[in-house]
PDB file of C-alpha atoms in Angstrom:
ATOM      1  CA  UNK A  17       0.000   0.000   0.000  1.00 34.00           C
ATOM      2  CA  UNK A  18       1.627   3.513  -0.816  1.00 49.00           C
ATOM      3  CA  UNK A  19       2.127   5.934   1.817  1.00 81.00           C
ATOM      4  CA  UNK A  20      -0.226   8.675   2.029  1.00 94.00           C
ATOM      5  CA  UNK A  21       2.119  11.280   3.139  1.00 96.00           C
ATOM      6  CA  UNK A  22       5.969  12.369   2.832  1.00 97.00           C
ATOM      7  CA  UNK A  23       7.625  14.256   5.519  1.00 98.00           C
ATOM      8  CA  UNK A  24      11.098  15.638   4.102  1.00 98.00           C
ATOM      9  CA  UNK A  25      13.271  18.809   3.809  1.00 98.00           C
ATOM     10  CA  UNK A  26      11.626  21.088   1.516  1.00 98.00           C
ATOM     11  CA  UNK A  27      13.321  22.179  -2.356  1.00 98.00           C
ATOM     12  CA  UNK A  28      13.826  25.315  -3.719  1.00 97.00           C
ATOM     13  CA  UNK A  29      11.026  25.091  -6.357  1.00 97.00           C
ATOM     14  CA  UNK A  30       8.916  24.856  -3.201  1.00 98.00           C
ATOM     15  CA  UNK A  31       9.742  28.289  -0.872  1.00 98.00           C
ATOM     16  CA  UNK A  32       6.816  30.373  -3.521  1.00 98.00           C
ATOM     17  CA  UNK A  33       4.601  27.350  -2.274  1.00 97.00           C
ATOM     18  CA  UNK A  34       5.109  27.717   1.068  1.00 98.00           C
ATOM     19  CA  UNK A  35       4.949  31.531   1.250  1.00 98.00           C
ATOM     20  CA  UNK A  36       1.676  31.445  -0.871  1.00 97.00           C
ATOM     21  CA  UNK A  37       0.589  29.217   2.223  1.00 97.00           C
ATOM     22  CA  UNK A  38       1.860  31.687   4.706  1.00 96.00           C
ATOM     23  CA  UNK A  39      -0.287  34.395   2.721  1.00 97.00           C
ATOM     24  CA  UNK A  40      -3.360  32.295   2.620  1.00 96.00           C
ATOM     25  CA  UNK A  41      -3.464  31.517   6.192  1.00 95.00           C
ATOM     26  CA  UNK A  42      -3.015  35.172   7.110  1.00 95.00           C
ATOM     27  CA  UNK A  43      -6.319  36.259   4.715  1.00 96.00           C
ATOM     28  CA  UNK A  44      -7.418  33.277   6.457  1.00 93.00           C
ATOM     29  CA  UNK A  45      -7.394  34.937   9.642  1.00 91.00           C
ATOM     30  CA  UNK A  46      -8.903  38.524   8.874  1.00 91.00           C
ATOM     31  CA  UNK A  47     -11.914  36.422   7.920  1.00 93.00           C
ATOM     32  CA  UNK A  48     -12.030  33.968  11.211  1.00 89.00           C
ATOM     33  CA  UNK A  49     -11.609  37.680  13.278  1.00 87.00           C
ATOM     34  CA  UNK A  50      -7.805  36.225  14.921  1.00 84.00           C
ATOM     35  CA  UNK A  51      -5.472  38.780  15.206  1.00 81.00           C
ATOM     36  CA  UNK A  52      -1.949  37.386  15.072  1.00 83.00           C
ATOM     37  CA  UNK A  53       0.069  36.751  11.857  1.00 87.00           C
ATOM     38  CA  UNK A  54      -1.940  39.393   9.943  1.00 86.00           C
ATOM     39  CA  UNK A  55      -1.812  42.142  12.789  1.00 82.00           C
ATOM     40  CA  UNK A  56       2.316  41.827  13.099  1.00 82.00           C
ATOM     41  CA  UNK A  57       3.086  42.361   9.522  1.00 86.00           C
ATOM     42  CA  UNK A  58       4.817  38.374   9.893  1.00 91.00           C
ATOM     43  CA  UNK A  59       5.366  38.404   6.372  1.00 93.00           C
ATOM     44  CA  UNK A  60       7.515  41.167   6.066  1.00 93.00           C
ATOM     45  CA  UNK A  61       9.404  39.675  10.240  1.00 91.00           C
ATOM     46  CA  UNK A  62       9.359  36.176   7.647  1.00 95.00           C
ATOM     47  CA  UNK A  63       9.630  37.662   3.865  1.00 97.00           C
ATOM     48  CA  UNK A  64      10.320  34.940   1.337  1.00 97.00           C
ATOM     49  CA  UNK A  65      14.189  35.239   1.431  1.00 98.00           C
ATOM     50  CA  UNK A  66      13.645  33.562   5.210  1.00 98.00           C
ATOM     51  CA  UNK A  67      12.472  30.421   3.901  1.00 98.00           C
ATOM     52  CA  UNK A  68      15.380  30.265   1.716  1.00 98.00           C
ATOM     53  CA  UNK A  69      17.540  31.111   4.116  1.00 98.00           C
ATOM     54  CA  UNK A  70      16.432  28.038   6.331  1.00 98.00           C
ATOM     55  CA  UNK A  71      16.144  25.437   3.921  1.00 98.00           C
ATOM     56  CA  UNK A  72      19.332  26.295   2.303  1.00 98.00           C
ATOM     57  CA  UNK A  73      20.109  25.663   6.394  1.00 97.00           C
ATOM     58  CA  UNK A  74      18.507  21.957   5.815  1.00 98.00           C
ATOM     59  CA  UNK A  75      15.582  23.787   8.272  1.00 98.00           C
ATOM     60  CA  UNK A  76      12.888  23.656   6.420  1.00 98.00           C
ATOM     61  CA  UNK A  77      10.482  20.678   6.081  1.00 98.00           C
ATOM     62  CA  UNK A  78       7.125  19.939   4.262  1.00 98.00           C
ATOM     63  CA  UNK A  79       4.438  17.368   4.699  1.00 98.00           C
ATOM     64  CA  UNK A  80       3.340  15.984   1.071  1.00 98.00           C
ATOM     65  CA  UNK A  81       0.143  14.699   0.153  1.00 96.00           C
ATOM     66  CA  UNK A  82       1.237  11.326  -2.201  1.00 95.00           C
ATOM     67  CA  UNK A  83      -2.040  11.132  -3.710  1.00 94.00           C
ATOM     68  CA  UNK A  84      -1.932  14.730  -5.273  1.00 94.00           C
ATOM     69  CA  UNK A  85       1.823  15.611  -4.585  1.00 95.00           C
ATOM     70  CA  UNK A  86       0.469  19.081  -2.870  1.00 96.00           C
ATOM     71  CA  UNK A  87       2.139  20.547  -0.078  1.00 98.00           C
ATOM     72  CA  UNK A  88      -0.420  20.622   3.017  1.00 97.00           C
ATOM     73  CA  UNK A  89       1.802  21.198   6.029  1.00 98.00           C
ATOM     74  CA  UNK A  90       5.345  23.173   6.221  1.00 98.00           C
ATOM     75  CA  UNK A  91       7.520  24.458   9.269  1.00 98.00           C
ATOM     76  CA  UNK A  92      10.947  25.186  10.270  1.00 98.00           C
ATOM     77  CA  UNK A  93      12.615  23.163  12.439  1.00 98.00           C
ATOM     78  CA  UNK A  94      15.338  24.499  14.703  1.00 97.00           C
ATOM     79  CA  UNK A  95      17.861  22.463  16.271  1.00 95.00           C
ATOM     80  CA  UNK A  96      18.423  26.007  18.675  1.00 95.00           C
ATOM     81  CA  UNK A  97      16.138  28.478  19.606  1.00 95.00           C
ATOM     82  CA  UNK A  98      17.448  31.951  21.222  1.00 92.00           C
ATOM     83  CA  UNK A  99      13.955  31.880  23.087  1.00 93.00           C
ATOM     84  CA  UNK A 100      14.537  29.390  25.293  1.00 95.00           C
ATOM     85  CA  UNK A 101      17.305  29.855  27.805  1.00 90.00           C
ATOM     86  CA  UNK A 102      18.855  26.449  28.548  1.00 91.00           C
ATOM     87  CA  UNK A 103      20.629  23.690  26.226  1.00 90.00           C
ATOM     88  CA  UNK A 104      18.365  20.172  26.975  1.00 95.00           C
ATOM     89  CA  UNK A 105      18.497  18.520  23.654  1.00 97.00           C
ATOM     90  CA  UNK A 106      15.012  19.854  21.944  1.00 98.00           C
ATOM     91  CA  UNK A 107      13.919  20.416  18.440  1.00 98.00           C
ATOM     92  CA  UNK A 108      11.889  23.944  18.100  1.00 98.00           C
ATOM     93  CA  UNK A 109       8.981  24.752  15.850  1.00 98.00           C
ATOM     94  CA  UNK A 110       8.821  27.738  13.908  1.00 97.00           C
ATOM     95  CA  UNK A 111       6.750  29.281  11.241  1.00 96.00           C
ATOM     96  CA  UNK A 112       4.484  26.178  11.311  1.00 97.00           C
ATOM     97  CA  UNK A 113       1.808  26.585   8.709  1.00 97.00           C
ATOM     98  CA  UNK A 114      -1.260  24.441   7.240  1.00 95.00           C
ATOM     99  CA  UNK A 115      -2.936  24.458   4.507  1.00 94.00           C
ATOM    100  CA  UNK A 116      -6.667  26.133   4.492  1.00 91.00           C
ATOM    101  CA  UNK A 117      -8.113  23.288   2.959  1.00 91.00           C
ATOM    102  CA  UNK A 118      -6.807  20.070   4.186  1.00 91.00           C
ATOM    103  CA  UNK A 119      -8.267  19.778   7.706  1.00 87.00           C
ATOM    104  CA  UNK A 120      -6.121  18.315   9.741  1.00 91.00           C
ATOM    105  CA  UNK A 121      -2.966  18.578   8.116  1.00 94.00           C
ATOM    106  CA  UNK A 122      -0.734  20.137  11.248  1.00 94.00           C
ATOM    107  CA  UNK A 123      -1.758  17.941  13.347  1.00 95.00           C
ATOM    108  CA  UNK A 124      -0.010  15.297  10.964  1.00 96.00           C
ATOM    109  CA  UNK A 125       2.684  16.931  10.554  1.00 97.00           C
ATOM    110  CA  UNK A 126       3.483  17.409  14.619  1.00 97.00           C
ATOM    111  CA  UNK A 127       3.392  13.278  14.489  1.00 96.00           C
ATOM    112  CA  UNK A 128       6.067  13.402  11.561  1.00 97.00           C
ATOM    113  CA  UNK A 129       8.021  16.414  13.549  1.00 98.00           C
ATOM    114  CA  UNK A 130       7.983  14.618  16.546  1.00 97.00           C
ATOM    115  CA  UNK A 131       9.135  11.165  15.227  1.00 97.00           C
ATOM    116  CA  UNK A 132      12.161  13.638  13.584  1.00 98.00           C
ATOM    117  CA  UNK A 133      12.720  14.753  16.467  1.00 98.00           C
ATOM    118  CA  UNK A 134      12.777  11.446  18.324  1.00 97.00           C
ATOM    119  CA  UNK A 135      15.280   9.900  15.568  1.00 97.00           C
ATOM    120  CA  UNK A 136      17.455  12.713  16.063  1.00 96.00           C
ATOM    121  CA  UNK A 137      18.259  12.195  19.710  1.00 97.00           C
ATOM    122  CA  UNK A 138      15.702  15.255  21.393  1.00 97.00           C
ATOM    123  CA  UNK A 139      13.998  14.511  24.756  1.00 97.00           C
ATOM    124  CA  UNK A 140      11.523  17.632  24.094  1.00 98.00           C
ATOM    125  CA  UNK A 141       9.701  18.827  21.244  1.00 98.00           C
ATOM    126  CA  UNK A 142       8.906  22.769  21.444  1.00 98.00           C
ATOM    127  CA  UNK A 143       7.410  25.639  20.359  1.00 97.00           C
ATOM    128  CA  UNK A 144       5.827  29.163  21.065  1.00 95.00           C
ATOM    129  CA  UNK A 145       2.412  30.603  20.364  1.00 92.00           C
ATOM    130  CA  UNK A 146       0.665  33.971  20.256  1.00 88.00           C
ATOM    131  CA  UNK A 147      -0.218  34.268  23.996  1.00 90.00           C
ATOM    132  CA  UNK A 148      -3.671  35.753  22.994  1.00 86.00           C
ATOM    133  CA  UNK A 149      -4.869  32.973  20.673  1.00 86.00           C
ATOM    134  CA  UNK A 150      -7.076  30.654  23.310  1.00 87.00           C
ATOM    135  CA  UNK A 151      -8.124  28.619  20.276  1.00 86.00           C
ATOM    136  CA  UNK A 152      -4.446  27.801  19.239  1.00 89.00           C
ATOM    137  CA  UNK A 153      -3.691  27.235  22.592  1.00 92.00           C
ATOM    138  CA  UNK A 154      -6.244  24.681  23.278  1.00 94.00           C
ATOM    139  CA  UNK A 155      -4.671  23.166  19.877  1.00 93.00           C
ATOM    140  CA  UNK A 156      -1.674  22.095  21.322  1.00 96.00           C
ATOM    141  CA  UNK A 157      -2.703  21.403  25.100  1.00 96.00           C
ATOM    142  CA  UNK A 158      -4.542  18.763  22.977  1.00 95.00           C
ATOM    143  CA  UNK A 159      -1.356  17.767  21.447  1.00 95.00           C
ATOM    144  CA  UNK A 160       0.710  17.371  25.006  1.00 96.00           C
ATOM    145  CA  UNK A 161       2.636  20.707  24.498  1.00 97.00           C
ATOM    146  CA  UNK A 162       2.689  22.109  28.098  1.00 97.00           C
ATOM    147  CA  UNK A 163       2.993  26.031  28.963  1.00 97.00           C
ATOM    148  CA  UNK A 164       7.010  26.607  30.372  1.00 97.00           C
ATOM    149  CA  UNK A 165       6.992  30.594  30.145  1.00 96.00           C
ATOM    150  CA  UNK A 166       6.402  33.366  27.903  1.00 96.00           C
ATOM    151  CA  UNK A 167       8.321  35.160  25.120  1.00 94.00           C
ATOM    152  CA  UNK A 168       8.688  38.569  23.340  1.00 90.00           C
ATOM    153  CA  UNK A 169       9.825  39.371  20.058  1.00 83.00           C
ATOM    154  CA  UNK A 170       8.828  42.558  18.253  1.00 78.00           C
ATOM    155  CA  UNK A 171       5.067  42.987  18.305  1.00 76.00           C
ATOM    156  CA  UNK A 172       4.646  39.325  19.370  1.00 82.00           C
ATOM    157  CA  UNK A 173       3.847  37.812  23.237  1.00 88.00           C
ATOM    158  CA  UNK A 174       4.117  34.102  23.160  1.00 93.00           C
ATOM    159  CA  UNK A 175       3.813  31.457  25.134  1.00 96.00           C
ATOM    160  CA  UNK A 176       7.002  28.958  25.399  1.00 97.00           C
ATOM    161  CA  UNK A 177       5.618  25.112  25.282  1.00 98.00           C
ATOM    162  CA  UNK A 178       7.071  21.782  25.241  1.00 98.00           C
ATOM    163  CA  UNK A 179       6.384  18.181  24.984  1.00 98.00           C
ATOM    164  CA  UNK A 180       8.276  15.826  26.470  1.00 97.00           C
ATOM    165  CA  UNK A 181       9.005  12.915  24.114  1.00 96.00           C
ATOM    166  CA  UNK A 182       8.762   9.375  24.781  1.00 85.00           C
ATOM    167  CA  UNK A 183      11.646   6.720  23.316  1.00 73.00           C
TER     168      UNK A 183
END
């Protein structure tokens, strides 16, 4: 039986993609009322030349739908993370993005993130999210990631969270 999804660095034919998700997601959110990517001008924090940056860095990583060879699911991946303040082996979550119409599609990504994570030797799986979101914050309670302590960058309060991983 053929898999029904890849989980793999991302190529360079595939940054437009994943930007063109990035915008999508933030319309996305003017129309759902959330104020978070689209209020902090995150494109222009994360312009296009980011994403090249980080998967010319091996950082960035997509979630492919075999059936249709689409891109549904795309983050970076961060072996270190300047936000968190102590050196236990972890893999960090950034710029984590799903596509609009595949329902579902981050949460199978986290289980291919977290198995990457696993393989490459990391006791916790992190992240940080918009400390103002309730909705996204239910998201990953429901996933295991746990609240640790709270971040600033720019116009963005988040909330540091973790998951401990089990071998």
């Amino acid at each position: 039986m053929k898999k029904k999804y890849m989980f793999r660095e991302s190529k360079k034919e595939e940054i437009a993609i994943i930007f063109s998700m990035i915008i999508q997601r933030m319309k996305w959110m003017d129309d759902k009322g959330i104020h978070q990517w689209n209020t902090t001008k995150y494109d222009e924090v994360y312009p296009i030349t980011y994403y090249e940056m980080e998967r010319q860095k091996g950082e960035l990583f997509v979630l492919v739908d075999m059936d249709t060879n689409e891109i549904i699911s795309a983050a970076v991946l961060k072996k270190k993370d300047e936000r968190w303040q102590d050196t236990l082996p972890a893999l960090y979550l950034h710029n984590f993005v799903g596509s609009i119409n595949h329902k579902n599609a981050g949460e199978i990504f986290l289980r291919f993130a977290e198995q990457y994570a696993l393989d490459n030797g990391k006791k916790y799986f992190r992240l940080d999210s918009a400390e103002d979101n309730h909705c996204l914050e239910r998201y990953y309670e429901k996933h295991g990631f746990i609240a640790v302590g709270k971040c600033k960058d720019g116009l963005y309060n988040g909330i540091l969270r973790q998951k401990e991983l089990a071998r």
